PDB file of C-alpha atoms and ligand atoms in Angstrom:
ATOM      1  CA  MET F   1      19.349 -37.796 -23.872  1.00  0.00           C
ATOM      2  CA  SER F   2      22.349 -35.543 -23.981  1.00  0.00           C
ATOM      3  CA  VAL F   3      26.083 -35.809 -24.467  1.00  0.00           C
ATOM      4  CA  LEU F   4      27.884 -34.724 -21.306  1.00  0.00           C
ATOM      5  CA  ASN F   5      31.095 -32.704 -21.171  1.00  0.00           C
ATOM      6  CA  MET F   6      34.255 -34.775 -20.823  1.00  0.00           C
ATOM      7  CA  VAL F   7      36.674 -33.895 -18.022  1.00  0.00           C
ATOM      8  CA  LEU F   8      40.313 -34.108 -19.087  1.00  0.00           C
ATOM      9  CA  TYR F   9      43.043 -35.470 -16.830  1.00  0.00           C
ATOM     10  CA  PRO F  10      44.112 -34.222 -14.292  1.00  0.00           C
ATOM     11  CA  ASP F  11      41.116 -31.908 -13.758  1.00  0.00           C
ATOM     12  CA  ASP F  12      38.709 -32.420 -10.821  1.00  0.00           C
ATOM     13  CA  PRO F  13      37.156 -34.745  -9.906  1.00  0.00           C
ATOM     14  CA  LEU F  14      39.269 -37.308 -11.839  1.00  0.00           C
ATOM     15  CA  THR F  15      41.888 -37.683  -9.110  1.00  0.00           C
ATOM     16  CA  GLN F  16      39.384 -37.822  -6.243  1.00  0.00           C
ATOM     17  CA  LYS F  17      37.720 -40.838  -4.653  1.00  0.00           C
ATOM     18  CA  ALA F  18      34.061 -40.837  -5.700  1.00  0.00           C
ATOM     19  CA  GLU F  19      31.203 -41.142  -3.201  1.00  0.00           C
ATOM     20  CA  SER F  20      28.764 -44.032  -2.955  1.00  0.00           C
ATOM     21  CA  TYR F  21      25.094 -43.580  -3.758  1.00  0.00           C
ATOM     22  CA  GLU F  22      22.927 -43.750  -0.635  1.00  0.00           C
ATOM     23  CA  GLU F  23      19.782 -44.346  -2.657  1.00  0.00           C
ATOM     24  CA  ILE F  24      18.965 -45.040  -6.281  1.00  0.00           C
ATOM     25  CA  GLY F  25      16.333 -42.579  -7.505  1.00  0.00           C
ATOM     26  CA  PRO F  26      14.649 -42.284 -10.897  1.00  0.00           C
ATOM     27  CA  GLU F  27      17.258 -39.717 -12.006  1.00  0.00           C
ATOM     28  CA  LEU F  28      19.766 -42.565 -12.303  1.00  0.00           C
ATOM     29  CA  VAL F  29      17.914 -43.924 -15.369  1.00  0.00           C
ATOM     30  CA  LYS F  30      18.423 -40.612 -17.150  1.00  0.00           C
ATOM     31  CA  LEU F  31      22.026 -40.354 -15.990  1.00  0.00           C
ATOM     32  CA  LYS F  32      22.727 -43.837 -17.334  1.00  0.00           C
ATOM     33  CA  ASP F  33      21.168 -42.905 -20.693  1.00  0.00           C
ATOM     34  CA  ASP F  34      23.220 -39.696 -20.862  1.00  0.00           C
ATOM     35  CA  MET F  35      26.420 -41.511 -19.916  1.00  0.00           C
ATOM     36  CA  VAL F  36      25.788 -44.222 -22.522  1.00  0.00           C
ATOM     37  CA  GLU F  37      25.090 -41.579 -25.174  1.00  0.00           C
ATOM     38  CA  THR F  38      28.284 -39.778 -24.181  1.00  0.00           C
ATOM     39  CA  MET F  39      30.284 -43.027 -24.306  1.00  0.00           C
ATOM     40  CA  HIS F  40      28.947 -43.683 -27.810  1.00  0.00           C
ATOM     41  CA  ALA F  41      29.603 -40.109 -28.982  1.00  0.00           C
ATOM     42  CA  TYR F  42      33.250 -40.435 -27.944  1.00  0.00           C
ATOM     43  CA  GLU F  43      33.456 -44.014 -29.248  1.00  0.00           C
ATOM     44  CA  GLY F  44      34.437 -45.418 -25.867  1.00  0.00           C
ATOM     45  CA  VAL F  45      33.709 -48.778 -24.256  1.00  0.00           C
ATOM     46  CA  GLY F  46      33.400 -47.428 -20.720  1.00  0.00           C
ATOM     47  CA  LEU F  47      32.709 -44.151 -18.939  1.00  0.00           C
ATOM     48  CA  ALA F  48      32.800 -43.350 -15.232  1.00  0.00           C
ATOM     49  CA  GLY F  49      30.986 -40.581 -13.336  1.00  0.00           C
ATOM     50  CA  PRO F  50      34.150 -38.579 -12.542  1.00  0.00           C
ATOM     51  CA  GLN F  51      34.886 -38.346 -16.282  1.00  0.00           C
ATOM     52  CA  VAL F  52      31.737 -36.270 -16.728  1.00  0.00           C
ATOM     53  CA  GLY F  53      32.226 -34.252 -13.535  1.00  0.00           C
ATOM     54  CA  ILE F  54      30.124 -36.461 -11.248  1.00  0.00           C
ATOM     55  CA  SER F  55      32.151 -37.665  -8.272  1.00  0.00           C
ATOM     56  CA  LYS F  56      29.856 -40.623  -7.582  1.00  0.00           C
ATOM     57  CA  ARG F  57      30.358 -44.373  -7.802  1.00  0.00           C
ATOM     58  CA  ILE F  58      28.764 -45.077 -11.163  1.00  0.00           C
ATOM     59  CA  PHE F  59      30.068 -46.227 -14.511  1.00  0.00           C
ATOM     60  CA  VAL F  60      28.692 -47.524 -17.787  1.00  0.00           C
ATOM     61  CA  MET F  61      30.343 -50.016 -20.098  1.00  0.00           C
ATOM     62  CA  GLN F  62      29.605 -51.806 -23.319  1.00  0.00           C
ATOM     63  CA  GLU F  63      31.308 -54.713 -24.973  1.00  0.00           C
ATOM     64  CA  PRO F  64      30.963 -55.164 -28.731  1.00  0.00           C
ATOM     65  CA  GLU F  65      27.518 -56.590 -29.665  1.00  0.00           C
ATOM     66  CA  GLN F  66      26.290 -56.437 -26.061  1.00  0.00           C
ATOM     67  CA  ASP F  67      23.859 -54.151 -24.272  1.00  0.00           C
ATOM     68  CA  ALA F  68      25.300 -51.281 -22.270  1.00  0.00           C
ATOM     69  CA  LEU F  69      25.538 -51.948 -18.544  1.00  0.00           C
ATOM     70  CA  CYS F  70      25.369 -49.471 -15.675  1.00  0.00           C
ATOM     71  CA  LEU F  71      27.225 -50.359 -12.476  1.00  0.00           C
ATOM     72  CA  ILE F  72      26.483 -48.348  -9.339  1.00  0.00           C
ATOM     73  CA  ASN F  73      28.431 -48.747  -6.061  1.00  0.00           C
ATOM     74  CA  PRO F  74      30.405 -51.649  -7.595  1.00  0.00           C
ATOM     75  CA  GLU F  75      32.351 -54.016  -5.335  1.00  0.00           C
ATOM     76  CA  ILE F  76      35.008 -56.361  -6.662  1.00  0.00           C
ATOM     77  CA  LEU F  77      34.359 -59.585  -4.770  1.00  0.00           C
ATOM     78  CA  ASN F  78      37.092 -61.633  -6.374  1.00  0.00           C
ATOM     79  CA  SER F  79      39.849 -61.181  -8.952  1.00  0.00           C
ATOM     80  CA  GLU F  80      42.184 -63.791 -10.421  1.00  0.00           C
ATOM     81  CA  GLY F  81      44.777 -64.264 -13.105  1.00  0.00           C
ATOM     82  CA  GLU F  82      46.656 -61.683 -15.087  1.00  0.00           C
ATOM     83  CA  GLN F  83      46.416 -60.148 -18.546  1.00  0.00           C
ATOM     84  CA  VAL F  84      48.322 -57.428 -20.359  1.00  0.00           C
ATOM     85  CA  GLY F  85      46.585 -55.269 -22.937  1.00  0.00           C
ATOM     86  CA  GLU F  86      46.504 -51.799 -24.414  1.00  0.00           C
ATOM     87  CA  GLU F  87      44.271 -49.183 -22.816  1.00  0.00           C
ATOM     88  CA  GLY F  88      43.244 -45.658 -23.598  1.00  0.00           C
ATOM     89  CA  CYS F  89      40.929 -43.270 -21.796  1.00  0.00           C
ATOM     90  CA  LEU F  90      38.360 -40.703 -22.958  1.00  0.00           C
ATOM     91  CA  SER F  91      39.798 -38.301 -20.361  1.00  0.00           C
ATOM     92  CA  ILE F  92      43.326 -38.769 -21.770  1.00  0.00           C
ATOM     93  CA  PRO F  93      42.629 -38.943 -25.504  1.00  0.00           C
ATOM     94  CA  GLU F  94      45.266 -40.194 -27.967  1.00  0.00           C
ATOM     95  CA  ILE F  95      47.451 -41.752 -25.255  1.00  0.00           C
ATOM     96  CA  TYR F  96      47.675 -45.556 -25.125  1.00  0.00           C
ATOM     97  CA  ALA F  97      49.712 -47.924 -22.984  1.00  0.00           C
ATOM     98  CA  ASP F  98      49.854 -51.591 -22.035  1.00  0.00           C
ATOM     99  CA  VAL F  99      48.414 -52.183 -18.575  1.00  0.00           C
ATOM    100  CA  VAL F 100      48.526 -55.317 -16.423  1.00  0.00           C
ATOM    101  CA  ARG F 101      45.109 -56.278 -15.063  1.00  0.00           C
ATOM    102  CA  ALA F 102      43.455 -59.249 -13.416  1.00  0.00           C
ATOM    103  CA  ASP F 103      41.921 -61.582 -15.985  1.00  0.00           C
ATOM    104  CA  ARG F 104      38.803 -62.782 -14.160  1.00  0.00           C
ATOM    105  CA  LEU F 105      36.506 -60.931 -11.802  1.00  0.00           C
ATOM    106  CA  VAL F 106      33.370 -61.287  -9.796  1.00  0.00           C
ATOM    107  CA  VAL F 107      31.703 -57.912  -9.278  1.00  0.00           C
ATOM    108  CA  ARG F 108      28.568 -56.974  -7.401  1.00  0.00           C
ATOM    109  CA  ALA F 109      26.806 -53.707  -8.198  1.00  0.00           C
ATOM    110  CA  LEU F 110      23.418 -52.072  -8.411  1.00  0.00           C
ATOM    111  CA  ASN F 111      21.948 -51.235 -11.785  1.00  0.00           C
ATOM    112  CA  GLU F 112      20.162 -47.956 -12.623  1.00  0.00           C
ATOM    113  CA  HIS F 113      16.919 -49.385 -11.190  1.00  0.00           C
ATOM    114  CA  GLY F 114      18.564 -50.230  -7.870  1.00  0.00           C
ATOM    115  CA  GLN F 115      18.606 -53.990  -8.508  1.00  0.00           C
ATOM    116  CA  THR F 116      21.614 -55.963  -7.324  1.00  0.00           C
ATOM    117  CA  MET F 117      23.587 -57.716 -10.053  1.00  0.00           C
ATOM    118  CA  THR F 118      26.505 -60.100  -9.719  1.00  0.00           C
ATOM    119  CA  ILE F 119      28.679 -60.145 -12.822  1.00  0.00           C
ATOM    120  CA  GLU F 120      31.386 -62.630 -13.728  1.00  0.00           C
ATOM    121  CA  ALA F 121      33.736 -61.047 -16.229  1.00  0.00           C
ATOM    122  CA  GLU F 122      36.903 -62.111 -17.939  1.00  0.00           C
ATOM    123  CA  GLY F 123      39.357 -60.812 -20.500  1.00  0.00           C
ATOM    124  CA  TYR F 124      38.263 -57.584 -22.165  1.00  0.00           C
ATOM    125  CA  ALA F 125      35.183 -57.131 -19.955  1.00  0.00           C
ATOM    126  CA  ALA F 126      37.324 -57.532 -16.827  1.00  0.00           C
ATOM    127  CA  ARG F 127      39.737 -54.941 -18.208  1.00  0.00           C
ATOM    128  CA  ILE F 128      36.925 -52.422 -18.820  1.00  0.00           C
ATOM    129  CA  ILE F 129      35.508 -52.952 -15.328  1.00  0.00           C
ATOM    130  CA  LEU F 130      38.894 -52.523 -13.643  1.00  0.00           C
ATOM    131  CA  HIS F 131      39.716 -49.391 -15.672  1.00  0.00           C
ATOM    132  CA  GLU F 132      36.354 -47.811 -14.797  1.00  0.00           C
ATOM    133  CA  TYR F 133      36.511 -48.954 -11.178  1.00  0.00           C
ATOM    134  CA  ASP F 134      39.886 -47.217 -10.906  1.00  0.00           C
ATOM    135  CA  HIS F 135      38.220 -43.949 -11.971  1.00  0.00           C
ATOM    136  CA  LEU F 136      35.962 -44.231  -8.902  1.00  0.00           C
ATOM    137  CA  GLU F 137      39.117 -44.461  -6.772  1.00  0.00           C
ATOM    138  CA  GLY F 138      40.666 -41.409  -8.450  1.00  0.00           C
ATOM    139  CA  ILE F 139      43.142 -43.567 -10.389  1.00  0.00           C
ATOM    140  CA  VAL F 140      43.820 -43.419 -14.138  1.00  0.00           C
ATOM    141  CA  PHE F 141      45.507 -46.096 -16.238  1.00  0.00           C
ATOM    142  CA  LEU F 142      48.743 -44.117 -16.400  1.00  0.00           C
ATOM    143  CA  ASP F 143      49.025 -44.552 -12.621  1.00  0.00           C
ATOM    144  CA  ARG F 144      49.315 -48.313 -13.258  1.00  0.00           C
ATOM    145  CA  LEU F 145      52.501 -47.962 -15.319  1.00  0.00           C
ATOM    146  CA  ASP F 146      56.074 -48.180 -14.067  1.00  0.00           C
ATOM    147  CA  ILE F 147      57.476 -44.758 -13.178  1.00  0.00           C
ATOM    148  CA  LEU F 148      59.517 -44.210 -16.365  1.00  0.00           C
ATOM    149  CA  SER F 149      56.692 -45.221 -18.709  1.00  0.00           C
ATOM    150  CA  ARG F 150      54.298 -43.064 -16.706  1.00  0.00           C
ATOM    151  CA  GLN F 151      56.557 -40.026 -17.001  1.00  0.00           C
ATOM    152  CA  ALA F 152      56.966 -40.566 -20.745  1.00  0.00           C
ATOM    153  CA  LYS F 153      53.197 -40.902 -21.270  1.00  0.00           C
ATOM    154  CA  LEU F 154      52.491 -37.852 -19.089  1.00  0.00           C
ATOM    155  CA  SER F 155      54.813 -35.680 -21.137  1.00  0.00           C
ATOM    156  CA  GLU F 156      53.155 -36.982 -24.340  1.00  0.00           C
ATOM    157  CA  TRP F 157      49.804 -36.149 -22.757  1.00  0.00           C
ATOM    158  CA  ASN F 158      50.870 -32.601 -21.843  1.00  0.00           C
ATOM    159  CA  GLU F 159      51.399 -31.873 -25.519  1.00  0.00           C
ATOM    160  CA  VAL F 160      48.176 -33.551 -26.624  1.00  0.00           C
ATOM    161  CA  ARG F 161      46.213 -31.845 -23.860  1.00  0.00           C
ATOM    162  CA  ALA F 162      47.425 -28.381 -24.915  1.00  0.00           C
ATOM    163  CA  ARG F 163      46.322 -29.104 -28.470  1.00  0.00           C
ATOM    164  CA  VAL F 164      42.980 -30.654 -27.446  1.00  0.00           C
ATOM    165  CA  LEU F 165      42.200 -27.671 -25.190  1.00  0.00           C
ATOM    166  CA  ALA F 166      43.040 -25.260 -28.008  1.00  0.00           C
ATOM    167  CA  GLU F 167      40.686 -27.173 -30.322  1.00  0.00           C
ATOM    168  CA  GLY F 168      37.898 -27.260 -27.727  1.00  0.00           C
ATOM    169  CA  PRO F 169      37.911 -29.862 -24.940  1.00  0.00           C
ATOM    170  CA  THR F 170      34.285 -30.942 -25.070  1.00  0.00           C
ATOM    171  CA  ALA F 171      33.911 -31.807 -28.750  1.00  0.00           C
ATOM    172  CA  PRO F 172      33.105 -35.487 -29.181  1.00  0.00           C
ATOM    173  CA  ARG F 173      35.514 -37.146 -31.582  1.00  0.00           C
ATOM    174  CA  LEU F 174      33.000 -38.648 -33.988  1.00  0.00           C
TER     175      LEU F 174
HETATM  176 ZN1   ZN D 201      39.315 -43.922 -18.436  1.00  0.00          ZN
END
């Protein structure tokens, strides 16, 4: 397994819509393992393909005390309710903001073996899924803020980004 390089916002392909997988080959098992290792190295709870330079519809996620999941070509079949909670992003380190999300979801996706899974998620798990799903659409959590909050967070990020790049952008923060 290997830790993959993290793409920082707004570098490509983070703002692009990712492509679906046409078939699930054996390389997806290794990609899942690498993405999970990368997520752990950066102490994240979710990681999407575009964050490691892969503009494909795949993400991994892990709730506390649960096994890591890999969702490929995810579809949100239903979403209900509303929750507000703080989010951050491995591609926008050190920046946090409250984001409004649906509270309950039904999601269908393939796993790394090409098997169809239907997942019912609520609360924190729903938040992770929606944050990662947004990455596949080229959207980051800052895009979900009102315009003034977004501008304030983007100017904070510009300063952090300059410092992070000077320190070395790919170092996992262990
Ligand atoms: Zn993110």
